[in-house]
């Protein structure tokens, strides 16, 4: 998380952008991260190979994201 924050990856992370819509499911692929700088390459180098994220909206309209990743 420290590297993610220091590189401001949250500003270009396509998963976060797509999951702003509740009920959206996103499979992490190389193509998805085109235009996200070194985010995908650094995630792979750290051992993340695949993943899936989905979003949901709470009663107070807050959106949460559940992500599952594998090596």
PDB file of N, CA and C in Angstrom:
ATOM      1  N   UNK A   1       0.823  -1.195   0.000  1.00  0.00           N
ATOM      2  CA  UNK A   1       0.000   0.000   0.000  1.00  0.00           C
ATOM      3  C   UNK A   1       0.863   1.254   0.000  1.00  0.00           C
ATOM      4  N   UNK A   2       2.007   1.191   0.674  1.00  0.00           N
ATOM      5  CA  UNK A   2       2.871   2.367   0.753  1.00  0.00           C
ATOM      6  C   UNK A   2       3.304   2.809  -0.652  1.00  0.00           C
ATOM      7  N   UNK A   3       3.734   1.846  -1.467  1.00  0.00           N
ATOM      8  CA  UNK A   3       4.167   2.158  -2.837  1.00  0.00           C
ATOM      9  C   UNK A   3       2.979   2.660  -3.667  1.00  0.00           C
ATOM     10  N   UNK A   4       1.840   2.024  -3.530  1.00  0.00           N
ATOM     11  CA  UNK A   4       0.622   2.400  -4.255  1.00  0.00           C
ATOM     12  C   UNK A   4       0.281   3.862  -3.973  1.00  0.00           C
ATOM     13  N   UNK A   5       0.355   4.245  -2.701  1.00  0.00           N
ATOM     14  CA  UNK A   5       0.050   5.630  -2.318  1.00  0.00           C
ATOM     15  C   UNK A   5       1.123   6.597  -2.791  1.00  0.00           C
ATOM     16  N   UNK A   6       2.393   6.235  -2.611  1.00  0.00           N
ATOM     17  CA  UNK A   6       3.477   7.159  -2.971  1.00  0.00           C
ATOM     18  C   UNK A   6       3.539   7.420  -4.473  1.00  0.00           C
ATOM     19  N   UNK A   7       3.112   6.450  -5.275  1.00  0.00           N
ATOM     20  CA  UNK A   7       3.098   6.615  -6.734  1.00  0.00           C
ATOM     21  C   UNK A   7       1.773   7.176  -7.245  1.00  0.00           C
ATOM     22  N   UNK A   8       0.843   7.457  -6.333  1.00  0.00           N
ATOM     23  CA  UNK A   8      -0.489   7.972  -6.694  1.00  0.00           C
ATOM     24  C   UNK A   8      -1.230   7.052  -7.667  1.00  0.00           C
ATOM     25  N   UNK A   9      -1.040   5.752  -7.512  1.00  0.00           N
ATOM     26  CA  UNK A   9      -1.685   4.805  -8.415  1.00  0.00           C
ATOM     27  C   UNK A   9      -3.204   4.845  -8.304  1.00  0.00           C
ATOM     28  N   UNK A  10      -3.722   5.282  -7.172  1.00  0.00           N
ATOM     29  CA  UNK A  10      -5.178   5.388  -7.026  1.00  0.00           C
ATOM     30  C   UNK A  10      -5.780   6.337  -8.061  1.00  0.00           C
ATOM     31  N   UNK A  11      -4.978   7.267  -8.584  1.00  0.00           N
ATOM     32  CA  UNK A  11      -5.475   8.231  -9.570  1.00  0.00           C
ATOM     33  C   UNK A  11      -5.611   7.623 -10.964  1.00  0.00           C
ATOM     34  N   UNK A  12      -4.909   6.501 -11.221  1.00  0.00           N
ATOM     35  CA  UNK A  12      -4.953   5.886 -12.552  1.00  0.00           C
ATOM     36  C   UNK A  12      -5.431   4.438 -12.519  1.00  0.00           C
ATOM     37  N   UNK A  13      -5.777   3.930 -11.348  1.00  0.00           N
ATOM     38  CA  UNK A  13      -6.175   2.532 -11.206  1.00  0.00           C
ATOM     39  C   UNK A  13      -7.530   2.308 -11.884  1.00  0.00           C
ATOM     40  N   UNK A  14      -7.553   1.533 -12.979  1.00  0.00           N
ATOM     41  CA  UNK A  14      -8.814   1.328 -13.693  1.00  0.00           C
ATOM     42  C   UNK A  14      -9.841   0.552 -12.869  1.00  0.00           C
ATOM     43  N   UNK A  15      -9.390  -0.268 -11.945  1.00  0.00           N
ATOM     44  CA  UNK A  15     -10.324  -1.009 -11.096  1.00  0.00           C
ATOM     45  C   UNK A  15     -11.119  -0.035 -10.231  1.00  0.00           C
ATOM     46  N   UNK A  16     -10.438   0.911  -9.620  1.00  0.00           N
ATOM     47  CA  UNK A  16     -11.141   1.904  -8.799  1.00  0.00           C
ATOM     48  C   UNK A  16     -12.100   2.739  -9.634  1.00  0.00           C
ATOM     49  N   UNK A  17     -11.677   3.093 -10.833  1.00  0.00           N
ATOM     50  CA  UNK A  17     -12.546   3.899 -11.697  1.00  0.00           C
ATOM     51  C   UNK A  17     -13.807   3.135 -12.082  1.00  0.00           C
ATOM     52  N   UNK A  18     -13.637   1.878 -12.493  1.00  0.00           N
ATOM     53  CA  UNK A  18     -14.783   1.078 -12.936  1.00  0.00           C
ATOM     54  C   UNK A  18     -15.692   0.682 -11.774  1.00  0.00           C
ATOM     55  N   UNK A  19     -15.121   0.469 -10.603  1.00  0.00           N
ATOM     56  CA  UNK A  19     -15.917   0.030  -9.453  1.00  0.00           C
ATOM     57  C   UNK A  19     -16.649   1.174  -8.764  1.00  0.00           C
ATOM     58  N   UNK A  20     -16.580   2.361  -9.293  1.00  0.00           N
ATOM     59  CA  UNK A  20     -17.375   3.459  -8.751  1.00  0.00           C
ATOM     60  C   UNK A  20     -18.850   3.263  -9.071  1.00  0.00           C
ATOM     61  N   UNK A  21     -19.141   2.352  -9.999  1.00  0.00           N
ATOM     62  CA  UNK A  21     -20.516   1.995 -10.325  1.00  0.00           C
ATOM     63  C   UNK A  21     -20.878   0.754  -9.508  1.00  0.00           C
ATOM     64  N   UNK A  22     -21.847   0.838  -8.617  1.00  0.00           N
ATOM     65  CA  UNK A  22     -22.204  -0.317  -7.785  1.00  0.00           C
ATOM     66  C   UNK A  22     -22.646  -1.513  -8.618  1.00  0.00           C
ATOM     67  N   UNK A  23     -22.281  -2.701  -8.151  1.00  0.00           N
ATOM     68  CA  UNK A  23     -22.675  -3.925  -8.827  1.00  0.00           C
ATOM     69  C   UNK A  23     -21.783  -4.300  -9.985  1.00  0.00           C
ATOM     70  N   UNK A  24     -20.706  -3.597 -10.148  1.00  0.00           N
ATOM     71  CA  UNK A  24     -19.793  -3.837 -11.266  1.00  0.00           C
ATOM     72  C   UNK A  24     -18.737  -4.855 -10.864  1.00  0.00           C
ATOM     73  N   UNK A  25     -18.481  -5.827 -11.715  1.00  0.00           N
ATOM     74  CA  UNK A  25     -17.415  -6.800 -11.512  1.00  0.00           C
ATOM     75  C   UNK A  25     -16.323  -6.570 -12.542  1.00  0.00           C
ATOM     76  N   UNK A  26     -15.073  -6.648 -12.110  1.00  0.00           N
ATOM     77  CA  UNK A  26     -13.948  -6.361 -12.997  1.00  0.00           C
ATOM     78  C   UNK A  26     -12.875  -7.432 -12.831  1.00  0.00           C
ATOM     79  N   UNK A  27     -12.537  -8.106 -13.925  1.00  0.00           N
ATOM     80  CA  UNK A  27     -11.413  -9.042 -13.914  1.00  0.00           C
ATOM     81  C   UNK A  27     -10.150  -8.271 -14.257  1.00  0.00           C
ATOM     82  N   UNK A  28      -9.096  -8.505 -13.492  1.00  0.00           N
ATOM     83  CA  UNK A  28      -7.837  -7.806 -13.740  1.00  0.00           C
ATOM     84  C   UNK A  28      -7.111  -8.471 -14.904  1.00  0.00           C
ATOM     85  N   UNK A  29      -6.878  -7.716 -15.949  1.00  0.00           N
ATOM     86  CA  UNK A  29      -6.130  -8.199 -17.108  1.00  0.00           C
ATOM     87  C   UNK A  29      -5.112  -7.143 -17.513  1.00  0.00           C
ATOM     88  N   UNK A  30      -4.127  -7.568 -18.270  1.00  0.00           N
ATOM     89  CA  UNK A  30      -3.114  -6.629 -18.762  1.00  0.00           C
ATOM     90  C   UNK A  30      -3.768  -5.500 -19.561  1.00  0.00           C
ATOM     91  N   UNK A  31      -4.728  -5.848 -20.411  1.00  0.00           N
ATOM     92  CA  UNK A  31      -5.405  -4.835 -21.235  1.00  0.00           C
ATOM     93  C   UNK A  31      -6.132  -3.798 -20.387  1.00  0.00           C
ATOM     94  N   UNK A  32      -6.699  -4.231 -19.273  1.00  0.00           N
ATOM     95  CA  UNK A  32      -7.417  -3.311 -18.396  1.00  0.00           C
ATOM     96  C   UNK A  32      -6.492  -2.213 -17.886  1.00  0.00           C
ATOM     97  N   UNK A  33      -5.229  -2.560 -17.646  1.00  0.00           N
ATOM     98  CA  UNK A  33      -4.285  -1.619 -17.051  1.00  0.00           C
ATOM     99  C   UNK A  33      -3.498  -0.806 -18.076  1.00  0.00           C
ATOM    100  N   UNK A  34      -3.843  -0.926 -19.363  1.00  0.00           N
ATOM    101  CA  UNK A  34      -3.216  -0.079 -20.368  1.00  0.00           C
ATOM    102  C   UNK A  34      -3.557   1.364 -20.023  1.00  0.00           C
ATOM    103  N   UNK A  35      -2.566   2.198 -19.956  1.00  0.00           N
ATOM    104  CA  UNK A  35      -2.797   3.587 -19.594  1.00  0.00           C
ATOM    105  C   UNK A  35      -2.683   3.852 -18.100  1.00  0.00           C
ATOM    106  N   UNK A  36      -2.306   2.830 -17.331  1.00  0.00           N
ATOM    107  CA  UNK A  36      -2.168   2.995 -15.878  1.00  0.00           C
ATOM    108  C   UNK A  36      -0.701   3.032 -15.459  1.00  0.00           C
ATOM    109  N   UNK A  37       0.150   3.466 -16.374  1.00  0.00           N
ATOM    110  CA  UNK A  37       1.572   3.571 -16.050  1.00  0.00           C
ATOM    111  C   UNK A  37       2.170   2.216 -15.717  1.00  0.00           C
ATOM    112  N   UNK A  38       2.984   2.185 -14.682  1.00  0.00           N
ATOM    113  CA  UNK A  38       3.669   0.956 -14.275  1.00  0.00           C
ATOM    114  C   UNK A  38       2.875   0.129 -13.272  1.00  0.00           C
ATOM    115  N   UNK A  39       1.641   0.475 -13.032  1.00  0.00           N
ATOM    116  CA  UNK A  39       0.852  -0.196 -11.994  1.00  0.00           C
ATOM    117  C   UNK A  39       0.802  -1.705 -12.193  1.00  0.00           C
ATOM    118  N   UNK A  40       0.449  -2.176 -13.382  1.00  0.00           N
ATOM    119  CA  UNK A  40       0.321  -3.614 -13.632  1.00  0.00           C
ATOM    120  C   UNK A  40       1.678  -4.305 -13.537  1.00  0.00           C
ATOM    121  N   UNK A  41       2.719  -3.695 -14.101  1.00  0.00           N
ATOM    122  CA  UNK A  41       4.058  -4.287 -14.054  1.00  0.00           C
ATOM    123  C   UNK A  41       4.545  -4.408 -12.610  1.00  0.00           C
ATOM    124  N   UNK A  42       4.322  -3.386 -11.812  1.00  0.00           N
ATOM    125  CA  UNK A  42       4.751  -3.433 -10.413  1.00  0.00           C
ATOM    126  C   UNK A  42       3.927  -4.434  -9.611  1.00  0.00           C
ATOM    127  N   UNK A  43       2.645  -4.535  -9.906  1.00  0.00           N
ATOM    128  CA  UNK A  43       1.806  -5.525  -9.221  1.00  0.00           C
ATOM    129  C   UNK A  43       2.295  -6.935  -9.545  1.00  0.00           C
ATOM    130  N   UNK A  44       2.605  -7.188 -10.818  1.00  0.00           N
ATOM    131  CA  UNK A  44       3.132  -8.492 -11.218  1.00  0.00           C
ATOM    132  C   UNK A  44       4.466  -8.780 -10.540  1.00  0.00           C
ATOM    133  N   UNK A  45       5.342  -7.787 -10.493  1.00  0.00           N
ATOM    134  CA  UNK A  45       6.653  -7.954  -9.858  1.00  0.00           C
ATOM    135  C   UNK A  45       6.512  -8.257  -8.363  1.00  0.00           C
ATOM    136  N   UNK A  46       5.441  -7.763  -7.753  1.00  0.00           N
ATOM    137  CA  UNK A  46       5.187  -8.011  -6.331  1.00  0.00           C
ATOM    138  C   UNK A  46       4.495  -9.356  -6.101  1.00  0.00           C
ATOM    139  N   UNK A  47       4.169 -10.073  -7.187  1.00  0.00           N
ATOM    140  CA  UNK A  47       3.567 -11.391  -7.062  1.00  0.00           C
ATOM    141  C   UNK A  47       2.096 -11.475  -7.407  1.00  0.00           C
ATOM    142  N   UNK A  48       1.455 -10.363  -7.729  1.00  0.00           N
ATOM    143  CA  UNK A  48       0.044 -10.401  -8.122  1.00  0.00           C
ATOM    144  C   UNK A  48      -0.053 -10.765  -9.598  1.00  0.00           C
ATOM    145  N   UNK A  49      -0.766 -11.837  -9.880  1.00  0.00           N
ATOM    146  CA  UNK A  49      -0.861 -12.322 -11.255  1.00  0.00           C
ATOM    147  C   UNK A  49      -2.266 -12.152 -11.811  1.00  0.00           C
ATOM    148  N   UNK A  50      -3.266 -12.371 -10.973  1.00  0.00           N
ATOM    149  CA  UNK A  50      -4.642 -12.232 -11.435  1.00  0.00           C
ATOM    150  C   UNK A  50      -5.516 -11.772 -10.278  1.00  0.00           C
ATOM    151  N   UNK A  51      -6.691 -11.290 -10.633  1.00  0.00           N
ATOM    152  CA  UNK A  51      -7.597 -10.848  -9.589  1.00  0.00           C
ATOM    153  C   UNK A  51      -8.959 -10.483 -10.139  1.00  0.00           C
ATOM    154  N   UNK A  52      -9.852 -10.219  -9.215  1.00  0.00           N
ATOM    155  CA  UNK A  52     -11.216  -9.835  -9.555  1.00  0.00           C
ATOM    156  C   UNK A  52     -11.701  -8.881  -8.476  1.00  0.00           C
ATOM    157  N   UNK A  53     -12.395  -7.840  -8.865  1.00  0.00           N
ATOM    158  CA  UNK A  53     -12.972  -6.888  -7.914  1.00  0.00           C
ATOM    159  C   UNK A  53     -14.441  -6.683  -8.246  1.00  0.00           C
ATOM    160  N   UNK A  54     -15.247  -6.471  -7.222  1.00  0.00           N
ATOM    161  CA  UNK A  54     -16.647  -6.119  -7.436  1.00  0.00           C
ATOM    162  C   UNK A  54     -17.047  -5.068  -6.407  1.00  0.00           C
ATOM    163  N   UNK A  55     -17.998  -4.249  -6.799  1.00  0.00           N
ATOM    164  CA  UNK A  55     -18.420  -3.148  -5.933  1.00  0.00           C
ATOM    165  C   UNK A  55     -19.868  -3.334  -5.503  1.00  0.00           C
ATOM    166  N   UNK A  56     -20.181  -2.738  -4.365  1.00  0.00           N
ATOM    167  CA  UNK A  56     -21.547  -2.770  -3.839  1.00  0.00           C
ATOM    168  C   UNK A  56     -21.814  -1.452  -3.126  1.00  0.00           C
ATOM    169  N   UNK A  57     -23.088  -1.066  -3.078  1.00  0.00           N
ATOM    170  CA  UNK A  57     -23.460   0.176  -2.405  1.00  0.00           C
ATOM    171  C   UNK A  57     -24.194  -0.148  -1.109  1.00  0.00           C
ATOM    172  N   UNK A  58     -23.789   0.522  -0.036  1.00  0.00           N
ATOM    173  CA  UNK A  58     -24.439   0.369   1.265  1.00  0.00           C
ATOM    174  C   UNK A  58     -25.699   1.235   1.316  1.00  0.00           C
ATOM    175  N   UNK A  59     -26.479   1.049   2.351  1.00  0.00           N
ATOM    176  CA  UNK A  59     -27.708   1.827   2.508  1.00  0.00           C
ATOM    177  C   UNK A  59     -27.440   3.330   2.590  1.00  0.00           C
ATOM    178  N   UNK A  60     -26.277   3.709   3.117  1.00  0.00           N
ATOM    179  CA  UNK A  60     -25.938   5.136   3.214  1.00  0.00           C
ATOM    180  C   UNK A  60     -25.294   5.667   1.927  1.00  0.00           C
ATOM    181  N   UNK A  61     -25.326   4.864   0.865  1.00  0.00           N
ATOM    182  CA  UNK A  61     -24.833   5.196  -0.472  1.00  0.00           C
ATOM    183  C   UNK A  61     -23.311   5.183  -0.587  1.00  0.00           C
ATOM    184  N   UNK A  62     -22.622   4.688   0.431  1.00  0.00           N
ATOM    185  CA  UNK A  62     -21.173   4.503   0.340  1.00  0.00           C
ATOM    186  C   UNK A  62     -20.913   3.288  -0.547  1.00  0.00           C
ATOM    187  N   UNK A  63     -19.878   3.358  -1.356  1.00  0.00           N
ATOM    188  CA  UNK A  63     -19.531   2.247  -2.237  1.00  0.00           C
ATOM    189  C   UNK A  63     -18.301   1.543  -1.677  1.00  0.00           C
ATOM    190  N   UNK A  64     -18.394   0.228  -1.571  1.00  0.00           N
ATOM    191  CA  UNK A  64     -17.271  -0.587  -1.123  1.00  0.00           C
ATOM    192  C   UNK A  64     -16.827  -1.500  -2.248  1.00  0.00           C
ATOM    193  N   UNK A  65     -15.562  -1.885  -2.220  1.00  0.00           N
ATOM    194  CA  UNK A  65     -15.006  -2.757  -3.250  1.00  0.00           C
ATOM    195  C   UNK A  65     -14.372  -3.970  -2.579  1.00  0.00           C
ATOM    196  N   UNK A  66     -14.756  -5.156  -3.029  1.00  0.00           N
ATOM    197  CA  UNK A  66     -14.150  -6.398  -2.576  1.00  0.00           C
ATOM    198  C   UNK A  66     -13.234  -6.877  -3.688  1.00  0.00           C
ATOM    199  N   UNK A  67     -11.971  -7.113  -3.356  1.00  0.00           N
ATOM    200  CA  UNK A  67     -11.004  -7.588  -4.346  1.00  0.00           C
ATOM    201  C   UNK A  67     -10.391  -8.894  -3.880  1.00  0.00           C
ATOM    202  N   UNK A  68     -10.214  -9.809  -4.823  1.00  0.00           N
ATOM    203  CA  UNK A  68      -9.578 -11.097  -4.567  1.00  0.00           C
ATOM    204  C   UNK A  68      -8.433 -11.217  -5.559  1.00  0.00           C
ATOM    205  N   UNK A  69      -7.232 -11.488  -5.053  1.00  0.00           N
ATOM    206  CA  UNK A  69      -6.052 -11.573  -5.913  1.00  0.00           C
ATOM    207  C   UNK A  69      -5.344 -12.904  -5.700  1.00  0.00           C
ATOM    208  N   UNK A  70      -4.602 -13.331  -6.722  1.00  0.00           N
ATOM    209  CA  UNK A  70      -3.826 -14.564  -6.599  1.00  0.00           C
ATOM    210  C   UNK A  70      -2.431 -14.361  -7.166  1.00  0.00           C
ATOM    211  N   UNK A  71      -1.555 -15.250  -6.727  1.00  0.00           N
ATOM    212  CA  UNK A  71      -0.174 -15.209  -7.207  1.00  0.00           C
ATOM    213  C   UNK A  71      -0.012 -16.131  -8.372  1.00  0.00           C
TER     214      UNK A  71
END
